[in-house]
Amino acid sequence: MPQLTDQGAIDQAAIDQAEIDKAEIGQAEIDQTAVEQTPADQAGTDQAGTDQAGTERAGTWMTPEEYGASRAAVWTAAVVLVTDTDGRILVQSVDYRADRLLPGGAVDAGEAPSAAAARELREELGIDGRYPRGLAVDWIPADTPGFAPAMRFPGEILHVYDGGTWTAERIAAVRLPDQEILGIHFAEPADLPALMDAGDARRALSALRARINGSGTALLEDGRPTAPTALDRLGVLRTRRTPQHGTWHPGPVPAQLPVRDHCGWLFGPDGRVLLLIARATGTAHLPPPRAGSTTGAVALGYRRVGEGAHARTAARLTGLPPATDPSYARLLATPEQVRELSDWGPAGAQELAAVHTARARLSLPVPTRTPPTELPEDGVRW
């Protein structure tokens, strides 16, 4: 016997089929329109100008040739920042200008910037290496002074790569070419403005601070960071560091040896230490041992210079009072960052090892390198 079906259901099925047919016809029309469009039509549907067929289009449509011509062209270069074990920066003298330069040069057509950096050091200093870590990328404006009008300088994107710290043996391996490079030497960071073009010096110092910060590549505009850190804002390393190249001795200072100064390695809960930066000069200093409330203080050792001693105490900070001297900023930094901002000579490595031994005894973690943190002026308690 035939199955009985409700007439309303039949009518609704007819309506549904009509809607499906209508949708399929509409989709076919859309698909046909897409087929008839050229790639240029599809790229410029919402843009302006005249297409290849001469048809006026609304919006900002351009031909590929017009779009290519509208893009700005700039030069590209790569340099490498190298330091010695005392934290001085390698600069080179060249035969085509009076001021000093970081090693490096122009990026060739089709060449990656890091490959250009390696090629330039090989050509200029005879040193083979790879420099994958970028310290800074600088935008240099087209109106920068010093470029001859005939050059038609369009501006430049300059990459600064980290060449690391070179030992005396690696420096001795440098071989200069017969022309272009007249010599190299290692300069105190604060001396760069006197040795280099102003923009080059700003860029080199910004790149060095980025290396000390350890937070990745800094973006610069004419040598100035677009997102300055505490080290940038305080202008660290703009003043010559005071050399403290005495020998390191663990333990208390002998009674017969006069103490010239007494500083503290004062640890925060994350293993970083308190550091003072003079706002007027950007110089870095360890604080006095009683800069805050502490626990677990021990005589770490002393640095002997001549007939005097620079004593060091290690302790755990439990709090800092409100700042009483506005001429200093108070920061937390890793022990390595403190050393890199100082000029301690070969004994610096021995002192740093003693600092980490004391940190471990205080049951504090190995600190992660991050940009030094400026502490609030109203104090802090842990």
Short mmCIF file of C-alpha atoms in Angstrom, two decimals:
data_model
loop_
_atom_site.label_atom_id
_atom_site.label_comp_id
_atom_site.label_asym_id
_atom_site.label_seq_id
_atom_site.Cartn_x
_atom_site.Cartn_y
_atom_site.Cartn_z
CA MET A 1 0.00 0.00 0.00
CA PRO A 2 1.37 3.48 -0.91
CA GLN A 3 2.79 5.53 2.00
CA LEU A 4 0.54 8.41 2.96
CA THR A 5 2.35 11.88 2.96
CA ASP A 6 1.11 15.17 4.43
CA GLN A 7 0.40 17.76 1.68
CA GLY A 8 1.97 20.59 3.79
CA ALA A 9 5.25 18.70 3.91
CA ILE A 10 5.15 18.36 0.10
CA ASP A 11 4.62 22.11 -0.33
CA GLN A 12 7.50 22.95 2.07
CA ALA A 13 9.83 20.57 0.21
CA ALA A 14 9.07 22.37 -3.04
CA ILE A 15 9.89 25.74 -1.44
CA ASP A 16 13.16 24.39 -0.03
CA GLN A 17 14.20 23.01 -3.44
CA ALA A 18 13.48 26.37 -5.07
CA GLU A 19 15.72 28.13 -2.57
CA ILE A 20 18.54 25.63 -3.23
CA ASP A 21 18.22 26.14 -7.02
CA LYS A 22 18.31 29.91 -6.57
CA ALA A 23 21.47 29.73 -4.41
CA GLU A 24 23.22 27.46 -6.92
CA ILE A 25 22.43 29.84 -9.80
CA GLY A 26 23.79 32.79 -7.80
CA GLN A 27 27.01 30.95 -6.94
CA ALA A 28 27.50 30.03 -10.60
CA GLU A 29 27.22 33.70 -11.56
CA ILE A 30 29.83 34.64 -8.90
CA ASP A 31 32.18 31.88 -10.10
CA GLN A 32 31.82 33.01 -13.73
CA THR A 33 32.65 36.62 -12.74
CA ALA A 34 35.79 35.43 -10.92
CA VAL A 35 36.86 33.44 -14.00
CA GLU A 36 36.44 36.47 -16.26
CA GLN A 37 38.61 38.72 -14.01
CA THR A 38 42.33 39.00 -14.72
CA PRO A 39 44.80 38.71 -11.83
CA ALA A 40 45.30 42.48 -11.98
CA ASP A 41 41.50 42.98 -11.78
CA GLN A 42 41.29 40.75 -8.72
CA ALA A 43 44.20 42.52 -6.99
CA GLY A 44 42.71 45.93 -7.65
CA THR A 45 38.96 45.38 -7.14
CA ASP A 46 38.84 47.94 -4.30
CA GLN A 47 41.59 50.20 -5.63
CA ALA A 48 41.88 53.17 -7.97
CA GLY A 49 43.41 54.13 -11.28
CA THR A 50 43.22 52.77 -14.82
CA ASP A 51 43.59 49.03 -15.36
CA GLN A 52 45.36 47.38 -18.30
CA ALA A 53 42.23 47.61 -20.43
CA GLY A 54 42.06 51.37 -19.86
CA THR A 55 39.01 51.13 -17.58
CA GLU A 56 38.74 53.72 -14.79
CA ARG A 57 38.59 52.10 -11.35
CA ALA A 58 37.55 53.55 -8.01
CA GLY A 59 39.82 53.63 -4.95
CA THR A 60 43.64 53.40 -4.95
CA TRP A 61 44.22 50.80 -7.67
CA MET A 62 47.69 50.83 -9.33
CA THR A 63 49.40 48.78 -11.97
CA PRO A 64 52.34 46.66 -10.76
CA GLU A 65 54.69 49.16 -12.42
CA GLU A 66 53.07 52.10 -10.63
CA TYR A 67 53.11 50.30 -7.30
CA GLY A 68 56.77 49.36 -7.68
CA ALA A 69 57.68 52.96 -8.55
CA SER A 70 55.83 54.20 -5.46
CA ARG A 71 57.95 52.19 -3.02
CA ALA A 72 60.86 53.92 -1.28
CA ALA A 73 64.35 52.60 -2.01
CA VAL A 74 67.04 52.71 0.71
CA TRP A 75 70.57 51.43 1.11
CA THR A 76 71.33 48.47 3.37
CA ALA A 77 74.48 47.87 5.41
CA ALA A 78 75.76 45.56 8.15
CA VAL A 79 78.36 46.18 10.86
CA VAL A 80 79.68 44.06 13.73
CA LEU A 81 80.20 45.17 17.34
CA VAL A 82 83.20 43.44 18.93
CA THR A 83 84.58 44.00 22.43
CA ASP A 84 87.74 42.88 24.18
CA THR A 85 87.84 41.31 27.64
CA ASP A 86 87.93 44.80 29.22
CA GLY A 87 84.69 45.84 27.53
CA ARG A 88 86.29 48.18 24.98
CA ILE A 89 84.88 48.37 21.44
CA LEU A 90 86.81 47.50 18.27
CA VAL A 91 86.99 50.42 15.83
CA GLN A 92 89.00 50.67 12.65
CA SER A 93 90.76 53.46 10.78
CA VAL A 94 90.13 53.60 7.02
CA ASP A 95 91.83 55.32 4.11
CA TYR A 96 88.74 57.17 2.83
CA ARG A 97 87.57 59.15 5.89
CA ALA A 98 88.99 60.61 9.09
CA ASP A 99 86.64 59.18 11.70
CA ARG A 100 86.62 55.62 12.97
CA LEU A 101 84.13 52.91 12.02
CA LEU A 102 82.84 49.60 13.28
CA PRO A 103 83.92 46.79 10.92
CA GLY A 104 81.36 46.15 8.19
CA GLY A 105 79.97 47.70 5.05
CA ALA A 106 77.33 47.64 2.33
CA VAL A 107 75.08 44.65 1.73
CA ASP A 108 75.46 43.43 -1.86
CA ALA A 109 72.47 42.83 -4.14
CA GLY A 110 70.73 39.61 -3.18
CA GLU A 111 72.91 39.16 -0.08
CA ALA A 112 71.53 38.57 3.42
CA PRO A 113 72.68 41.16 5.99
CA SER A 114 74.22 38.53 8.28
CA ALA A 115 76.13 37.09 5.32
CA ALA A 116 77.37 40.59 4.49
CA ALA A 117 78.58 41.03 8.08
CA ALA A 118 80.60 37.79 7.89
CA ARG A 119 81.99 38.69 4.45
CA GLU A 120 83.06 42.17 5.56
CA LEU A 121 84.95 40.89 8.62
CA ARG A 122 86.69 38.33 6.47
CA GLU A 123 87.68 40.98 3.92
CA GLU A 124 88.60 43.73 6.39
CA LEU A 125 90.13 41.82 9.31
CA GLY A 126 90.89 38.36 7.92
CA ILE A 127 88.63 36.75 10.55
CA ASP A 128 86.18 34.01 9.61
CA GLY A 129 82.98 33.72 11.61
CA ARG A 130 79.20 33.76 11.74
CA TYR A 131 77.25 36.52 13.44
CA PRO A 132 73.61 35.42 13.71
CA ARG A 133 72.67 37.56 16.72
CA GLY A 134 71.42 41.01 15.86
CA LEU A 135 71.92 43.77 18.42
CA ALA A 136 70.22 46.65 16.63
CA VAL A 137 68.54 47.71 13.38
CA ASP A 138 68.88 51.42 12.67
CA TRP A 139 66.93 53.64 10.27
CA ILE A 140 69.18 56.41 8.98
CA PRO A 141 67.26 59.34 7.41
CA ALA A 142 68.01 60.62 3.92
CA ASP A 143 68.90 64.10 5.22
CA THR A 144 71.74 62.81 7.41
CA PRO A 145 74.71 65.21 7.12
CA GLY A 146 77.95 64.07 5.55
CA PHE A 147 76.72 62.53 2.30
CA ALA A 148 77.75 64.28 -0.91
CA PRO A 149 74.76 65.41 -3.01
CA ALA A 150 76.10 63.41 -5.95
CA MET A 151 75.51 60.22 -3.95
CA ARG A 152 71.76 60.90 -3.86
CA PHE A 153 71.68 59.19 -0.47
CA PRO A 154 68.15 57.75 -0.08
CA GLY A 155 68.47 56.76 3.59
CA GLU A 156 69.73 53.46 4.94
CA ILE A 157 68.77 50.46 7.04
CA LEU A 158 71.83 49.39 9.01
CA HIS A 159 72.08 46.09 10.91
CA VAL A 160 74.41 45.79 13.92
CA TYR A 161 75.48 42.22 14.74
CA ASP A 162 77.11 40.88 17.90
CA GLY A 163 80.70 39.87 17.24
CA GLY A 164 81.20 38.76 20.85
CA THR A 165 84.21 39.26 23.11
CA TRP A 166 87.59 38.63 21.51
CA THR A 167 90.51 37.23 23.45
CA ALA A 168 94.08 38.43 22.98
CA GLU A 169 94.72 35.37 20.79
CA ARG A 170 91.84 36.17 18.46
CA ILE A 171 92.89 39.81 18.21
CA ALA A 172 96.42 38.71 17.34
CA ALA A 173 94.96 36.67 14.44
CA VAL A 174 93.65 39.82 12.70
CA ARG A 175 95.16 40.33 9.24
CA LEU A 176 94.52 43.66 7.53
CA PRO A 177 94.17 43.98 3.74
CA ASP A 178 96.64 45.90 1.60
CA GLN A 179 94.26 48.84 1.29
CA GLU A 180 91.17 50.41 2.90
CA ILE A 181 91.80 49.38 6.53
CA LEU A 182 94.75 51.24 8.07
CA GLY A 183 94.52 49.82 11.58
CA ILE A 184 92.30 48.81 14.50
CA HIS A 185 92.16 49.58 18.17
CA PHE A 186 89.82 49.04 21.10
CA ALA A 187 88.16 52.18 22.45
CA GLU A 188 86.51 52.95 25.76
CA PRO A 189 82.74 53.24 25.03
CA ALA A 190 82.62 56.81 26.34
CA ASP A 191 85.32 57.82 23.82
CA LEU A 192 83.27 56.85 20.75
CA PRO A 193 81.66 60.30 20.23
CA ALA A 194 85.15 61.81 19.91
CA LEU A 195 86.32 59.12 17.49
CA MET A 196 83.28 58.50 15.29
CA ASP A 197 80.58 60.33 13.39
CA ALA A 198 77.87 61.38 15.88
CA GLY A 199 75.25 58.99 14.44
CA ASP A 200 77.70 56.08 14.30
CA ALA A 201 78.66 56.66 17.96
CA ARG A 202 75.01 56.78 19.08
CA ARG A 203 74.30 53.56 17.21
CA ALA A 204 77.31 51.74 18.65
CA LEU A 205 76.46 52.75 22.23
CA SER A 206 72.80 51.79 21.75
CA ALA A 207 73.89 48.40 20.38
CA LEU A 208 76.27 47.86 23.31
CA ARG A 209 73.48 48.65 25.79
CA ALA A 210 71.22 46.23 23.92
CA ARG A 211 73.86 43.52 24.31
CA ILE A 212 74.10 44.21 28.06
CA ASN A 213 70.30 44.26 28.36
CA GLY A 214 70.05 40.84 26.72
CA SER A 215 66.47 41.43 25.56
CA GLY A 216 66.90 41.03 21.81
CA THR A 217 67.42 43.36 18.88
CA ALA A 218 66.90 47.07 19.59
CA LEU A 219 65.05 49.15 17.00
CA LEU A 220 66.76 52.49 16.41
CA GLU A 221 65.95 55.64 14.48
CA ASP A 222 69.08 57.66 13.73
CA GLY A 223 70.88 55.76 16.47
CA ARG A 224 68.24 56.34 19.16
CA PRO A 225 66.11 53.47 20.56
CA THR A 226 62.41 53.69 19.79
CA ALA A 227 61.71 51.91 23.12
CA PRO A 228 64.51 53.05 25.46
CA THR A 229 65.41 50.88 28.45
CA ALA A 230 66.67 52.10 31.83
CA LEU A 231 70.26 51.89 30.55
CA ASP A 232 69.32 54.08 27.57
CA ARG A 233 67.36 56.61 29.64
CA LEU A 234 70.18 56.95 32.16
CA GLY A 235 72.85 57.16 29.44
CA VAL A 236 75.15 54.52 30.90
CA LEU A 237 78.69 54.31 29.48
CA ARG A 238 78.63 57.92 28.27
CA THR A 239 81.35 58.68 30.85
CA ARG A 240 84.66 56.83 31.05
CA ARG A 241 84.64 53.96 33.52
CA THR A 242 87.06 54.16 36.45
CA PRO A 243 89.63 51.34 36.09
CA GLN A 244 89.89 49.02 39.11
CA HIS A 245 92.47 46.51 37.95
CA GLY A 246 93.79 45.34 41.29
CA THR A 247 94.21 41.71 42.27
CA TRP A 248 91.28 39.85 43.87
CA HIS A 249 91.61 38.27 47.32
CA PRO A 250 88.83 36.29 49.03
CA GLY A 251 87.85 36.85 52.66
CA PRO A 252 88.24 39.80 55.06
CA VAL A 253 90.65 42.69 54.48
CA PRO A 254 93.86 42.29 56.54
CA ALA A 255 94.00 44.62 59.55
CA GLN A 256 97.17 46.37 58.32
CA LEU A 257 95.72 47.21 54.88
CA PRO A 258 93.75 50.49 54.68
CA VAL A 259 90.24 50.20 53.18
CA ARG A 260 89.76 52.73 50.38
CA ASP A 261 86.07 51.95 49.92
CA HIS A 262 83.54 49.33 50.95
CA CYS A 263 80.76 48.15 48.62
CA GLY A 264 78.08 45.49 48.77
CA TRP A 265 76.85 42.76 46.47
CA LEU A 266 73.28 43.00 47.75
CA PHE A 267 71.01 40.32 46.32
CA GLY A 268 67.31 40.63 45.61
CA PRO A 269 65.08 37.55 45.83
CA ASP A 270 65.56 36.71 42.12
CA GLY A 271 69.37 36.59 42.36
CA ARG A 272 69.94 40.02 40.83
CA VAL A 273 71.89 42.66 42.75
CA LEU A 274 71.43 46.31 43.62
CA LEU A 275 73.23 48.73 41.29
CA LEU A 276 73.48 52.52 41.51
CA ILE A 277 73.63 54.71 38.38
CA ALA A 278 74.68 58.35 38.69
CA ARG A 279 72.05 60.35 36.80
CA ALA A 280 74.49 63.14 35.91
CA THR A 281 77.17 60.93 34.38
CA GLY A 282 75.64 57.50 33.72
CA THR A 283 78.40 55.78 35.72
CA ALA A 284 77.63 52.51 37.51
CA HIS A 285 78.50 51.83 41.17
CA LEU A 286 77.98 49.04 43.65
CA PRO A 287 76.09 50.38 46.69
CA PRO A 288 77.40 50.62 50.26
CA PRO A 289 76.74 47.48 52.34
CA ARG A 290 74.07 49.28 54.39
CA ALA A 291 72.07 50.60 51.43
CA GLY A 292 69.10 48.51 52.61
CA SER A 293 68.02 46.02 55.24
CA THR A 294 69.93 42.76 54.77
CA THR A 295 70.49 39.30 56.17
CA GLY A 296 73.30 36.74 55.91
CA ALA A 297 76.11 39.28 55.34
CA VAL A 298 79.60 37.85 54.74
CA ALA A 299 82.98 39.33 53.87
CA LEU A 300 83.21 38.35 50.21
CA GLY A 301 86.76 39.56 49.54
CA TYR A 302 88.67 42.62 48.46
CA ARG A 303 90.43 44.06 45.46
CA ARG A 304 93.92 45.26 46.28
CA VAL A 305 95.12 48.35 44.41
CA GLY A 306 98.52 49.61 45.49
CA GLU A 307 98.58 49.86 49.27
CA GLY A 308 94.81 50.01 49.68
CA ALA A 309 91.82 47.67 49.51
CA HIS A 310 88.39 47.92 47.90
CA ALA A 311 86.33 45.68 50.21
CA ARG A 312 83.26 43.71 49.14
CA THR A 313 80.45 42.33 51.31
CA ALA A 314 77.73 39.96 50.09
CA ALA A 315 74.25 39.86 51.66
CA ARG A 316 70.60 39.21 50.93
CA LEU A 317 68.40 42.30 50.67
CA THR A 318 65.13 42.20 52.55
CA GLY A 319 64.09 45.74 51.72
CA LEU A 320 65.11 49.20 50.56
CA PRO A 321 64.10 52.44 52.27
CA PRO A 322 62.82 55.42 50.29
CA ALA A 323 65.56 57.00 48.19
CA THR A 324 67.36 59.85 49.94
CA ASP A 325 69.81 60.83 47.17
CA PRO A 326 68.02 61.87 43.95
CA SER A 327 71.31 61.97 42.06
CA TYR A 328 71.34 58.16 41.85
CA ALA A 329 68.93 55.70 40.28
CA ARG A 330 68.60 52.30 41.97
CA LEU A 331 68.41 49.27 39.68
CA LEU A 332 68.41 45.50 39.91
CA ALA A 333 70.88 43.88 37.49
CA THR A 334 72.58 40.52 37.08
CA PRO A 335 76.16 40.26 38.41
CA GLU A 336 77.36 39.85 34.80
CA GLN A 337 75.69 43.12 33.82
CA VAL A 338 77.39 44.90 36.72
CA ARG A 339 80.75 43.61 35.54
CA GLU A 340 80.08 44.64 31.92
CA LEU A 341 79.31 48.20 33.08
CA SER A 342 82.59 48.31 35.04
CA ASP A 343 86.31 48.18 34.22
CA TRP A 344 87.74 45.60 36.61
CA GLY A 345 90.41 44.00 34.46
CA PRO A 346 91.30 40.28 34.68
CA ALA A 347 90.39 40.10 38.39
CA GLY A 348 86.77 40.78 37.45
CA ALA A 349 86.26 37.13 36.52
CA GLN A 350 87.52 35.99 39.95
CA GLU A 351 85.26 38.45 41.75
CA LEU A 352 82.28 37.35 39.66
CA ALA A 353 82.92 33.70 40.58
CA ALA A 354 83.02 34.64 44.28
CA VAL A 355 79.72 36.54 43.87
CA HIS A 356 77.97 33.46 42.48
CA THR A 357 79.40 31.29 45.25
CA ALA A 358 77.89 33.70 47.78
CA ARG A 359 74.56 33.71 45.92
CA ALA A 360 74.40 29.92 46.06
CA ARG A 361 75.16 29.96 49.80
CA LEU A 362 72.27 32.37 50.28
CA SER A 363 70.02 29.84 48.45
CA LEU A 364 69.16 32.33 45.72
CA PRO A 365 68.51 31.39 42.08
CA VAL A 366 70.75 32.05 39.11
CA PRO A 367 69.27 35.27 37.69
CA THR A 368 67.98 35.48 34.14
CA ARG A 369 69.52 38.24 32.05
CA THR A 370 66.84 40.83 31.45
CA PRO A 371 67.10 44.62 31.10
CA PRO A 372 68.06 46.11 34.50
CA THR A 373 64.95 47.23 36.39
CA GLU A 374 64.76 50.67 38.00
CA LEU A 375 63.34 50.44 41.53
CA PRO A 376 60.69 52.84 42.87
CA GLU A 377 61.93 55.84 44.82
CA ASP A 378 59.52 55.16 47.69
CA GLY A 379 61.34 51.94 48.53
CA VAL A 380 60.57 48.24 48.34
CA ARG A 381 60.26 45.32 50.75
CA TRP A 382 60.64 41.62 49.96
#
